Amino acid sequence: MNQILPKKFPKQFEKLLDIIKTYNSNYEVDLALLWKAYKFSKEAHKDQYRQSGEPYFQHLYHTAFILAELNMDTATICAGFLHDILEDTNISEEVVSNEFSPQIVQFVKGVTKISGIKFQSEQQEQAQNFRKMLLSVADDIRVIIIKFADRIHNMRTLDALPEKKRRRIALETRDVYAPLAHRLGMYRIKMEMEDLALKHLEPRIYKELNQKITDHKKRSQNDIDDFIHLINTYLKEENIEADVFGRIKNFYSIYNKMIRQDRPLEEIFDILAIRIIVNSVTHCYSVLGIVHQNFTPITERFRDFIATPKSNGYQSVHTTVIGPKGIPIEIQIRTEEMNKTAEVGIAAHWKYKEPGKTDELDHHIHWLRELVDILKNDTKDDEEFLETLKIDLFHDEIFVFTPKGDLIKLPINSTALDFAFAVHTEVGYRCIGAKVNDKIVSLNSRLSSGDRIEIITSNNYNVSYNWLRFVATNRAKHRIRKWLQRHEFEQSIKLGEEMLELGMRKAKLSAKIKDVKNRYSEFGYETINLFYQAITKSELTVKHIINEFYHKKEKEQTEEQIPQFRQYRSTNGISVSGYENMLVQLAKCCNPIPGDEIMGFITRGRGITVHRYDCPNIPNLEEEKDRFIDVKWSVKAGRTFVTRINIICEDRPNLVYDISQVIHDLHTNMLNINFSTEGKLGRGQVAIMVESLKHAERIIVKLKNIPGILTIDRI
Ligand code: MN
């Protein structure tokens, strides 16, 4: 490249260089390239203006500038200059390719792709778009960092836009970009995004908060100064060099805390916060010791993220102590390096990255890869995806250990079962119990940091719908659903075949069964399995098949369908709004009983299936919203319903007897009881007839009191 550099650069460009010089000692090598990107962009956008009236190029300059503030590499900064070129000018990709490296072109294309995604208000579409965005990020995370810089500048200059557009962009920033920035450890970016979003979404609250925080700062400034002075004195005595300063939490997190805890600003105490930056990890702990020697710590608020960093790379020691006037003060202690990582997150790892040395980065975005893997394999159920994504993005983490002492990070509220799936999918499927710190616990026990967990497995697969109710991780949910789906398909094939054979025999056409099985394609099914499945789902009734093949002349469709329904339990315990005499069956996956919140789902050819409101099967039906129908319990006294109870217990003599005795004593009918032992654990199921939820709960409470019972769940 033969580039003539000017003797003197424009001021703006010099300012950019000043930042780059602070972290890239080799910047002169890239000077020509940076200058070229600057000029190229300025020329390409020269006739364009922003809504505010300023030249469009200012947006590109500031995007590049923000990237430099994040200490990004030259290719990324150049792409910052060029990021709108394909979308907003008529310069072609080919022209850009002739001038810039394939990597830069890749970045620009990536950002253009994301920009093309409009986050619709329709949730389904939004999920779809978000999914696309994440998949594009997976190729190179720098694409999203450029997009962040672009978005930050747009947010800073949002005032010029009309209200409606401002809201849309602010919402998208708050719900999509900020959580992602958080996950990538880019706290500074995240906080600015959240604060700017709050400013545009809740201008009144923002203003009030701004005022109050300014007042509070003024009032507490003396306390903070005194405290900092005190700390500095102590540190000097020990010859520790440190930078001690006060800090203010971001508005949005204060606002959130006020809402979450329903407390006025005055009571959100940890607005008083200081940060201590030292030279080495050893000094971090020395400082911690000094602080704790002189001030009483609030132990439950102590966190050591140096020993166990967060998965986005964040490291620091957090402690809260009672300050001189009895005011709690939050203190963060970290090294310069850690501070950098905390501020710019994943971006910090691009600095001086050598080719092929991506291990550390890969480690930090492990969660992202996992999420992307799930996305790639699973193309259905967008709402669920959004939901899980939100959960994962906001969750904090706990740190637990395998029996061998390997560390596993899980989101807070994870259960022993989540742990099992985190270890290995197979371990999850075969899991029946767990030992936490040597004590046997049930699969739904929540784990805490520091727990050592040993999973108890059996030779069989034990997956159940019930598991979906308590697992907390995406991974476990996804694996369980996968298994259930696969398993369900097998079941429905078997059932369909049985229904066909039974129906044929009843119609005295046993001799024709083979014939029918060979002719499935005449109904338009590609495989025999799909044909069976259609029968199970009642998309195709056996009557219909028989009529088509053997009694073409018969009429009276309505009458004929009824015998088909008989194999399902029709219940009068349910009333359906607006309909009388509807065929109603209680879903077998969740076995609702009176007292449960329920909803009806109209099933083709089978009337209405009633599920429990929280049945994990319901989300799978989401796409067919108009098939939901309001149902209510309307039960005659004395009528009973099946409910199934899962029991895990220590294996001991007479346990099954004790269980039956309790049930008998409560004058309850038991349909069956089924127990097996695996190692020291017993696992079983009891099916009983109850009148209501209260009745079932009464029994569960009594059963819980039996010695040796570990968990009891209604299925
Ligand atoms: Mn832009």
XYZ file of C-alpha atoms and ligand atoms in Angstrom:
716
model
C 0.000 0.000 0.000
C 1.523 3.253 -1.063
C -0.084 5.796 1.071
C 0.981 9.362 1.506
C 0.413 10.507 5.052
C -0.205 14.177 5.669
C 2.287 16.167 7.705
C -0.395 17.040 10.148
C -3.515 14.998 10.864
C -6.915 16.561 11.577
C -7.470 17.179 15.282
C -10.100 14.487 15.619
C -7.804 11.886 14.136
C -4.990 12.951 16.469
C -7.338 12.509 19.401
C -8.100 8.980 18.298
C -4.396 8.220 17.939
C -3.740 9.515 21.438
C -6.040 6.826 22.792
C -4.596 4.065 20.635
C -1.057 5.008 21.711
C -1.941 4.268 25.318
C -2.349 0.573 24.651
C -0.737 -0.177 21.291
C 2.956 0.653 21.294
C 3.157 -0.554 17.722
C 0.493 1.789 16.447
C 2.771 3.327 13.822
C 2.652 0.133 11.818
C -1.097 0.559 11.484
C -1.125 4.294 11.063
C -1.565 4.232 7.298
C -4.411 1.781 7.533
C -6.228 3.781 10.190
C -5.829 6.963 8.195
C -7.146 5.223 5.110
C -10.241 3.977 6.909
C -10.848 7.449 8.312
C -10.566 9.106 4.908
C -12.467 6.418 3.058
C -15.386 6.661 5.453
C -15.431 10.447 5.470
C -15.485 10.535 1.675
C -18.138 7.832 1.351
C -20.559 9.523 3.761
C -19.730 13.098 2.809
C -23.201 14.062 1.607
C -25.071 12.481 4.473
C -26.359 14.114 7.606
C -27.869 12.795 10.783
C -31.287 13.764 12.101
C -29.560 16.205 14.435
C -28.031 18.002 11.478
C -24.428 17.007 12.081
C -22.448 15.224 9.359
C -23.094 11.488 9.308
C -19.372 10.852 9.482
C -19.390 11.975 13.112
C -21.290 8.818 13.972
C -18.611 6.672 12.336
C -15.797 8.588 13.937
C -17.307 8.192 17.399
C -17.971 4.509 16.848
C -14.286 4.047 16.033
C -13.375 6.215 19.009
C -15.413 4.119 21.436
C -13.706 1.021 20.043
C -10.329 2.604 20.734
C -11.474 3.357 24.268
C -12.180 -0.347 24.550
C -8.576 -0.957 23.429
C -9.647 -2.843 20.351
C -7.274 -3.912 17.598
C -6.763 -1.916 14.402
C -8.947 -4.102 12.184
C -11.870 -3.581 14.529
C -11.381 0.180 14.697
C -11.210 0.352 10.892
C -14.415 -1.661 10.688
C -15.911 0.867 13.112
C -15.229 3.590 10.562
C -16.692 1.512 7.762
C -19.578 -0.205 9.514
C -22.401 1.662 7.753
C -20.808 1.821 4.333
C -22.558 -1.142 2.746
C -25.923 -0.211 4.141
C -25.991 3.549 3.751
C -23.892 4.328 0.675
C -23.831 2.835 -2.782
C -20.251 1.672 -2.431
C -20.180 -2.050 -3.141
C -18.624 -4.811 -1.119
C -16.207 -5.347 -3.995
C -14.871 -1.809 -3.765
C -14.386 -2.140 -0.004
C -12.676 -5.510 -0.544
C -10.198 -3.948 -2.955
C -9.156 -1.452 -0.335
C -9.318 -3.368 2.943
C -8.418 -6.787 4.303
C -10.896 -9.691 4.150
C -11.133 -9.555 7.942
C -12.260 -5.933 7.950
C -14.782 -6.696 5.202
C -16.036 -9.635 7.257
C -16.592 -7.366 10.250
C -18.419 -4.767 8.187
C -20.641 -7.425 6.670
C -21.335 -8.879 10.100
C -22.397 -5.524 11.522
C -24.516 -4.822 8.453
C -26.242 -8.147 8.961
C -27.077 -7.355 12.568
C -28.229 -3.845 11.655
C -30.607 -5.359 9.138
C -32.324 -7.174 11.960
C -35.266 -5.180 13.191
C -36.429 -6.288 16.551
C -40.137 -6.570 16.059
C -42.587 -6.219 18.852
C -43.852 -9.674 18.020
C -42.087 -11.834 20.483
C -41.717 -14.710 18.114
C -39.965 -12.581 15.550
C -37.765 -10.962 18.103
C -36.547 -14.310 19.286
C -35.843 -15.312 15.722
C -33.820 -12.156 15.163
C -31.964 -12.438 18.379
C -31.105 -15.976 17.481
C -29.674 -14.827 14.162
C -27.693 -12.155 15.878
C -26.141 -14.559 18.328
C -25.289 -16.977 15.593
C -23.527 -14.230 13.681
C -21.635 -13.278 16.818
C -20.382 -16.794 17.170
C -18.123 -16.330 14.152
C -16.245 -13.431 15.669
C -17.224 -11.699 18.842
C -15.677 -8.455 17.595
C -18.673 -7.985 15.325
C -20.877 -7.529 18.358
C -18.355 -5.225 19.997
C -18.502 -2.951 16.941
C -22.279 -3.126 17.142
C -22.089 -2.135 20.824
C -19.979 0.919 19.981
C -22.410 1.838 17.216
C -25.320 1.454 19.613
C -23.682 3.439 22.413
C -23.156 6.365 20.088
C -26.701 6.129 18.773
C -27.997 6.086 22.336
C -25.945 9.134 23.258
C -27.461 11.004 20.345
C -30.991 9.671 20.598
C -32.581 13.029 21.449
C -32.929 14.032 17.818
C -35.233 11.134 16.994
C -39.028 11.034 17.235
C -40.507 9.577 20.436
C -41.654 6.287 18.960
C -38.304 5.449 17.418
C -36.491 6.522 20.553
C -38.526 4.129 22.652
C -37.986 1.233 20.288
C -34.228 1.717 20.262
C -34.066 2.251 24.023
C -36.094 -0.905 24.693
C -33.978 -2.960 22.373
C -30.863 -1.603 24.046
C -32.141 -2.416 27.501
C -33.477 -5.888 26.699
C -31.046 -7.182 24.136
C -27.761 -5.306 24.007
C -27.216 -4.498 27.681
C -27.758 -8.087 28.877
C -25.378 -9.320 26.222
C -22.765 -6.726 27.215
C -23.159 -7.861 30.796
C -22.598 -11.427 29.784
C -19.446 -10.457 27.950
C -18.223 -8.711 31.090
C -18.354 -5.283 29.445
C -19.691 -3.510 32.499
C -18.912 0.037 31.434
C -20.760 -0.433 28.162
C -23.593 -2.208 29.893
C -24.057 0.489 32.499
C -24.033 3.294 29.976
C -26.557 1.456 27.839
C -28.857 0.841 30.791
C -28.639 4.381 32.061
C -29.309 5.872 28.645
C -32.196 3.466 28.090
C -33.703 4.460 31.433
C -33.317 8.100 30.498
C -35.452 7.619 27.409
C -37.913 5.063 28.723
C -38.578 6.658 32.112
C -37.501 10.282 31.707
C -39.305 11.413 34.861
C -37.778 8.756 37.088
C -34.396 9.289 35.535
C -34.514 12.987 36.294
C -35.627 12.398 39.851
C -32.958 9.779 40.382
C -30.344 12.025 38.917
C -31.329 14.773 41.327
C -31.453 12.508 44.351
C -28.169 10.846 43.573
C -26.471 14.183 43.108
C -27.859 15.338 46.470
C -26.869 12.107 48.127
C -23.401 12.343 46.669
C -22.985 15.843 48.041
C -24.177 14.771 51.460
C -22.073 11.641 51.617
C -18.987 13.083 49.988
C -17.470 13.964 53.346
C -18.062 10.486 54.741
C -16.494 8.927 51.677
C -13.527 11.281 51.781
C -12.965 10.574 55.455
C -13.136 6.872 54.861
C -10.745 7.022 51.909
C -8.342 9.064 53.988
C -8.503 6.484 56.763
C -7.870 3.614 54.385
C -4.955 5.438 52.806
C -3.382 5.942 56.201
C -3.665 2.268 57.072
C -2.225 1.245 53.726
C 0.699 3.632 54.018
C 1.592 2.127 57.381
C 1.932 -1.216 55.623
C 3.767 0.276 52.646
C 1.128 -0.730 50.150
C 0.721 1.441 47.105
C -2.893 1.774 46.143
C -5.346 3.931 44.294
C -8.430 4.435 46.447
C -11.473 6.228 45.111
C -15.209 6.505 45.594
C -17.617 5.288 42.984
C -21.297 5.557 42.218
C -23.352 2.632 41.047
C -25.185 3.085 37.809
C -28.662 4.565 37.872
C -30.313 1.579 36.391
C -29.045 -0.835 39.021
C -30.103 1.559 41.783
C -33.482 1.916 40.135
C -33.810 -1.859 39.858
C -32.885 -2.349 43.471
C -35.464 0.219 44.563
C -38.138 -1.604 42.617
C -37.050 -5.092 43.589
C -36.760 -4.359 47.284
C -39.501 -1.760 47.274
C -37.364 0.641 49.231
C -36.721 4.349 48.825
C -33.396 5.473 47.463
C -32.244 6.584 50.898
C -32.248 3.007 52.080
C -30.292 1.479 49.254
C -27.196 1.633 51.310
C -24.461 0.402 49.065
C -24.464 3.524 46.991
C -21.586 4.324 49.300
C -18.895 2.374 47.600
C -15.191 2.614 47.080
C -12.703 0.805 44.925
C -9.098 0.023 45.773
C -6.682 -0.710 42.940
C -3.346 -2.317 43.804
C -0.337 -3.750 41.968
C -0.612 -7.444 42.682
C -2.957 -10.192 43.735
C -1.019 -10.586 46.979
C -1.700 -6.955 47.743
C -5.412 -7.488 47.097
C -5.514 -9.924 49.979
C -3.238 -7.802 52.177
C -5.581 -4.875 51.691
C -8.536 -7.099 52.469
C -6.860 -8.153 55.712
C -6.151 -4.551 56.675
C -9.730 -3.515 55.937
C -11.172 -6.352 57.985
C -8.792 -5.661 60.848
C -10.012 -2.107 61.139
C -13.678 -2.379 60.245
C -16.273 -4.999 60.965
C -17.150 -6.913 57.808
C -20.684 -8.029 56.970
C -19.635 -11.580 56.285
C -22.494 -12.656 54.064
C -21.582 -9.962 51.600
C -18.009 -11.112 51.167
C -17.184 -12.472 47.683
C -13.869 -13.637 46.337
C -14.011 -13.461 42.553
C -10.228 -13.604 42.352
C -10.063 -17.199 43.506
C -13.109 -18.093 41.405
C -13.615 -15.620 38.570
C -17.031 -15.197 36.983
C -17.369 -16.923 33.653
C -17.207 -13.606 31.826
C -13.716 -13.153 33.265
C -14.579 -10.719 36.033
C -12.177 -10.766 38.974
C -12.265 -8.756 42.171
C -12.702 -9.119 45.909
C -15.929 -7.638 47.270
C -16.554 -6.907 50.876
C -18.917 -4.698 52.797
C -17.830 -3.269 56.129
C -19.385 -1.062 58.754
C -17.753 2.329 58.311
C -16.799 4.819 61.025
C -20.295 6.279 61.436
C -22.007 2.942 61.309
C -22.688 3.303 57.595
C -22.095 0.201 55.503
C -19.534 0.742 52.781
C -19.049 -1.561 49.846
C -15.439 -2.105 48.887
C -14.030 -3.649 45.735
C -10.367 -4.613 45.721
C -8.584 -5.581 42.507
C -5.457 -5.185 40.426
C -5.075 -2.736 37.550
C -5.348 -5.629 35.107
C -8.546 -6.908 36.709
C -9.973 -3.430 36.667
C -9.394 -3.199 32.944
C -11.086 -6.542 32.371
C -13.997 -5.482 34.540
C -14.509 -2.310 32.586
C -14.111 -3.507 29.055
C -14.702 -7.212 29.637
C -14.026 -9.576 26.835
C -12.598 -6.755 24.763
C -9.589 -6.591 27.067
C -8.492 -9.958 25.804
C -7.914 -8.761 22.260
C -4.943 -6.758 23.319
C -1.738 -8.191 21.878
C -3.450 -11.409 21.097
C -1.109 -13.729 19.300
C -2.406 -15.820 16.436
C -3.655 -19.194 17.614
C -3.698 -18.085 21.220
C -7.406 -17.878 21.770
C -7.700 -20.236 24.719
C -8.453 -17.686 27.348
C -11.061 -15.966 25.262
C -12.681 -19.216 24.301
C -12.859 -20.068 27.932
C -14.662 -16.863 28.744
C -17.213 -17.257 26.040
C -17.781 -20.912 26.704
C -21.346 -20.173 27.754
C -21.891 -18.383 24.465
C -20.715 -21.352 22.451
C -22.970 -23.611 24.431
C -25.918 -21.347 23.776
C -25.075 -21.197 20.100
C -24.858 -24.985 19.984
C -28.318 -25.211 21.423
C -29.541 -22.664 18.897
C -28.042 -24.553 15.996
C -29.608 -27.834 17.016
C -32.957 -26.555 17.980
C -34.924 -24.405 15.626
C -38.239 -24.446 17.413
C -39.922 -22.676 20.257
C -38.824 -19.073 20.115
C -40.540 -17.850 23.221
C -38.931 -20.508 25.268
C -35.613 -19.511 23.777
C -36.082 -15.871 24.717
C -37.084 -16.887 28.160
C -34.090 -19.132 28.725
C -31.818 -16.545 27.263
C -33.070 -13.939 29.687
C -32.651 -16.319 32.559
C -29.152 -17.164 31.566
C -28.159 -13.600 30.946
C -29.223 -12.293 34.282
C -28.276 -15.165 36.463
C -25.467 -14.999 38.882
C -23.331 -17.991 39.441
C -22.445 -20.528 42.063
C -19.319 -22.647 42.178
C -19.557 -26.300 43.097
C -17.242 -29.269 42.988
C -17.153 -32.817 41.653
C -15.982 -35.568 44.039
C -12.551 -35.242 42.399
C -12.493 -31.552 43.206
C -13.129 -30.209 39.709
C -14.885 -26.872 39.716
C -18.208 -26.507 37.928
C -19.958 -23.172 37.502
C -23.716 -23.113 37.516
C -26.319 -20.373 37.602
C -27.727 -19.586 41.019
C -30.716 -21.827 41.921
C -29.229 -24.777 40.078
C -30.174 -28.171 41.423
C -28.351 -31.437 41.824
C -29.951 -32.468 38.546
C -28.501 -29.436 36.751
C -25.156 -30.499 38.088
C -25.660 -34.023 36.728
C -26.363 -32.646 33.258
C -23.400 -30.298 33.534
C -21.168 -33.289 34.192
C -22.497 -35.377 31.325
C -25.784 -35.817 29.492
C -25.793 -39.543 30.181
C -25.242 -38.903 33.886
C -28.267 -36.624 33.779
C -30.496 -39.174 32.086
C -29.555 -41.932 34.518
C -29.521 -39.783 37.614
C -31.722 -40.836 40.545
C -30.281 -38.978 43.473
C -27.291 -37.110 44.726
C -25.033 -36.746 47.696
C -24.214 -33.199 48.611
C -21.341 -32.955 51.085
C -21.863 -36.663 51.777
C -25.533 -36.316 52.596
C -28.141 -37.925 50.368
C -30.448 -35.306 48.884
C -33.115 -35.256 46.224
C -32.524 -34.170 42.658
C -34.375 -30.910 43.109
C -32.259 -29.696 46.027
C -30.787 -26.307 45.271
C -27.015 -26.139 45.429
C -24.851 -23.541 47.122
C -21.345 -22.401 46.356
C -18.743 -24.737 47.757
C -20.954 -27.851 47.698
C -19.296 -31.097 46.724
C -21.688 -33.233 44.732
C -21.720 -36.883 43.903
C -24.415 -38.081 41.537
C -26.129 -41.416 42.083
C -27.092 -43.066 38.816
C -28.957 -46.189 37.850
C -28.731 -48.418 34.808
C -32.057 -47.138 33.577
C -33.157 -43.866 32.134
C -35.238 -41.912 34.586
C -36.184 -38.801 32.659
C -39.568 -37.338 33.532
C -41.686 -34.284 32.773
C -41.452 -33.423 36.403
C -37.785 -32.617 35.990
C -38.620 -29.651 33.804
C -40.315 -28.036 36.755
C -37.189 -27.556 38.784
C -34.067 -27.550 36.614
C -32.480 -24.141 36.213
C -29.973 -24.489 33.392
C -30.628 -24.282 29.681
C -28.535 -27.310 29.144
C -30.575 -29.551 31.431
C -33.891 -28.234 30.101
C -32.819 -28.728 26.551
C -31.544 -32.264 27.117
C -34.645 -33.314 29.033
C -36.959 -31.941 26.349
C -34.919 -33.684 23.672
C -35.203 -36.988 25.433
C -38.898 -36.599 26.073
C -39.546 -35.661 22.466
C -37.678 -38.647 21.152
C -39.241 -40.904 23.685
C -42.705 -39.537 23.082
C -42.447 -40.215 19.373
C -41.552 -43.850 20.039
C -44.461 -44.139 22.433
C -46.927 -42.585 20.071
C -45.886 -44.967 17.304
C -46.478 -47.932 19.540
C -49.805 -46.593 20.723
C -50.942 -45.793 17.188
C -50.217 -49.296 16.037
C -52.115 -50.722 18.985
C -55.086 -48.471 18.322
C -55.158 -49.516 14.699
C -55.041 -53.208 15.497
C -57.635 -52.915 18.213
C -59.994 -50.915 16.003
C -59.629 -53.374 13.150
C -60.314 -56.334 15.383
C -63.392 -54.643 16.832
C -64.627 -54.065 13.307
C -64.029 -57.752 12.656
C -61.396 -56.971 10.088
C -58.448 -58.715 11.750
C -57.531 -60.365 8.487
C -57.045 -56.977 6.878
C -54.610 -55.517 9.435
C -51.592 -56.409 7.348
C -53.231 -54.966 4.275
C -53.899 -51.634 5.982
C -50.356 -51.444 7.298
C -49.059 -51.787 3.763
C -51.274 -49.050 2.412
C -50.360 -46.157 4.720
C -49.048 -44.114 1.802
C -52.551 -43.901 0.367
C -53.334 -41.493 3.193
C -50.382 -39.351 2.264
C -47.956 -40.416 4.974
C -44.338 -40.878 4.079
C -43.568 -43.559 6.609
C -45.549 -46.086 8.571
C -44.396 -44.410 11.782
C -45.922 -41.088 10.811
C -49.099 -42.958 9.926
C -49.219 -44.523 13.407
C -48.476 -41.215 15.012
C -51.385 -39.617 13.145
C -53.662 -42.283 14.572
C -52.416 -41.587 18.091
C -53.012 -37.889 17.623
C -56.431 -38.640 16.114
C -55.556 -36.787 12.959
C -56.656 -40.005 11.398
C -59.248 -42.256 13.002
C -59.379 -45.983 12.574
C -63.028 -45.641 11.564
C -62.034 -43.345 8.800
C -59.388 -45.750 7.573
C -61.848 -48.622 7.579
C -64.444 -46.553 5.753
C -61.998 -45.447 3.123
C -60.780 -48.959 2.434
C -63.650 -51.283 3.133
C -67.031 -49.561 3.610
C -66.929 -46.760 1.121
C -70.717 -46.603 1.111
C -71.356 -46.069 4.818
C -72.476 -42.597 5.846
C -73.273 -41.089 9.210
C -69.883 -39.754 10.182
C -70.932 -38.194 13.449
C -72.300 -41.268 15.097
C -69.297 -43.279 14.094
C -66.767 -41.087 15.741
C -68.051 -41.676 19.218
C -66.869 -45.222 19.761
C -63.446 -43.926 18.889
C -63.549 -41.617 21.899
C -64.511 -44.255 24.332
C -61.015 -45.324 25.021
C -60.441 -41.905 26.573
C -61.832 -41.081 29.922
C -64.512 -38.481 29.551
C -65.141 -36.624 32.734
C -67.917 -34.548 34.095
C -65.593 -32.946 36.564
C -64.869 -30.143 34.143
C -67.098 -27.461 32.733
C -66.164 -25.740 29.538
C -67.166 -22.158 29.015
C -69.574 -21.804 26.136
C -69.860 -25.503 25.389
C -71.944 -28.290 26.708
C -71.383 -31.968 26.411
C -67.868 -31.565 25.180
C -65.679 -34.592 25.457
C -63.133 -33.860 28.097
C -60.105 -35.813 29.130
C -57.544 -35.040 31.770
C -54.029 -34.898 30.383
C -51.909 -37.848 31.355
C -48.703 -35.861 31.517
C -49.812 -33.809 34.500
C -52.925 -35.552 35.897
C -54.824 -32.482 37.065
C -57.013 -32.788 40.142
C -59.615 -30.359 41.514
C -57.840 -27.416 43.079
C -55.158 -27.319 40.395
C -55.237 -24.358 38.092
C -56.115 -25.756 34.716
C -56.521 -24.911 31.077
C -58.196 -26.693 28.209
C -56.706 -27.462 24.859
C -58.853 -28.447 21.921
C -57.530 -31.636 20.417
C -58.490 -32.687 16.941
C -61.026 -35.455 17.151
C -60.539 -35.931 20.859
C -62.503 -33.068 22.365
C -60.729 -31.143 25.040
C -57.640 -32.118 26.945
C -57.243 -30.468 30.303
C -53.745 -29.684 31.538
C -52.453 -28.214 34.722
C -51.661 -24.574 34.216
C -47.978 -25.135 34.865
C -47.738 -28.326 32.829
C -44.458 -28.232 30.934
C -46.259 -29.631 27.929
C -48.252 -26.490 27.393
C -45.478 -24.304 25.950
C -45.087 -26.829 23.153
C -48.601 -26.006 22.096
C -48.039 -22.252 22.136
C -48.123 -21.845 18.392
C -51.765 -22.852 18.387
C -53.077 -20.256 20.764
C -56.641 -20.246 19.512
C -56.980 -23.842 20.508
C -56.834 -22.919 24.173
C -60.122 -22.773 25.965
C -61.198 -21.760 29.456
C -62.216 -24.644 31.663
C -63.323 -24.841 35.261
C -63.658 -27.572 37.804
C -67.197 -28.607 38.520
C -67.007 -31.707 40.603
C -69.755 -33.677 42.265
C -68.970 -34.660 45.844
C -67.342 -38.011 46.265
C -65.813 -38.102 42.837
C -62.117 -38.990 42.860
C -59.230 -38.473 40.486
C -55.964 -40.222 39.869
C -52.837 -38.552 41.053
C -49.350 -39.959 40.986
C -46.703 -39.307 43.566
C -42.984 -39.854 43.079
C -41.035 -40.891 46.106
C -37.315 -41.124 46.673
C -36.220 -42.604 49.961
C -33.448 -44.384 51.699
C -33.831 -48.100 51.258
C -35.026 -49.679 54.478
C -37.248 -52.579 55.493
C -40.994 -51.962 55.800
C -40.919 -48.673 54.000
C -43.488 -49.667 51.403
C -45.671 -51.004 54.191
C -45.417 -47.697 56.080
C -46.391 -45.784 52.975
C -49.439 -47.919 52.285
C -50.438 -47.646 55.921
C -50.419 -43.834 55.847
C -52.506 -43.802 52.714
C -54.915 -46.337 54.130
C -55.266 -44.391 57.384
C -56.392 -41.379 55.402
C -59.156 -43.459 53.805
C -57.635 -43.079 50.411
C -57.780 -45.554 47.611
C -54.456 -46.687 46.297
C -54.354 -47.872 42.683
C -50.833 -49.151 42.722
C -47.488 -48.796 44.381
C -44.247 -49.542 42.716
C -40.780 -49.487 44.247
C -37.292 -50.388 43.188
C -33.969 -50.012 44.928
C -30.719 -48.814 43.535
C -27.795 -48.854 45.865
C -28.896 -47.240 49.071
C -31.815 -45.477 47.487
C -35.360 -46.534 46.935
C -37.380 -45.007 44.168
C -41.023 -45.437 43.490
C -44.390 -44.231 42.475
C -47.752 -44.414 44.148
C -50.978 -43.837 42.273
C -53.872 -42.830 44.498
C -57.421 -41.615 44.057
C -58.030 -38.193 45.593
C -60.892 -35.742 45.681
C -58.859 -32.579 45.472
C -55.515 -30.912 45.675
C -56.007 -30.410 49.405
C -56.581 -34.111 49.811
C -53.383 -34.869 47.893
C -51.422 -32.337 49.901
C -52.671 -33.812 53.150
C -51.344 -37.183 52.094
C -48.028 -35.762 50.954
C -47.516 -34.012 54.285
C -48.160 -37.261 56.147
C -45.873 -39.225 53.849
C -43.097 -36.699 54.347
C -43.062 -37.535 58.041
C -42.181 -41.151 57.399
C -38.542 -41.696 58.428
C -36.227 -42.232 55.451
C -38.322 -40.373 52.897
C -36.152 -37.919 50.994
C -38.439 -36.366 48.455
C -42.022 -36.504 47.473
C -43.342 -34.867 44.363
C -46.646 -34.987 42.686
C -46.012 -35.751 39.070
Mn -24.168 2.877 12.710
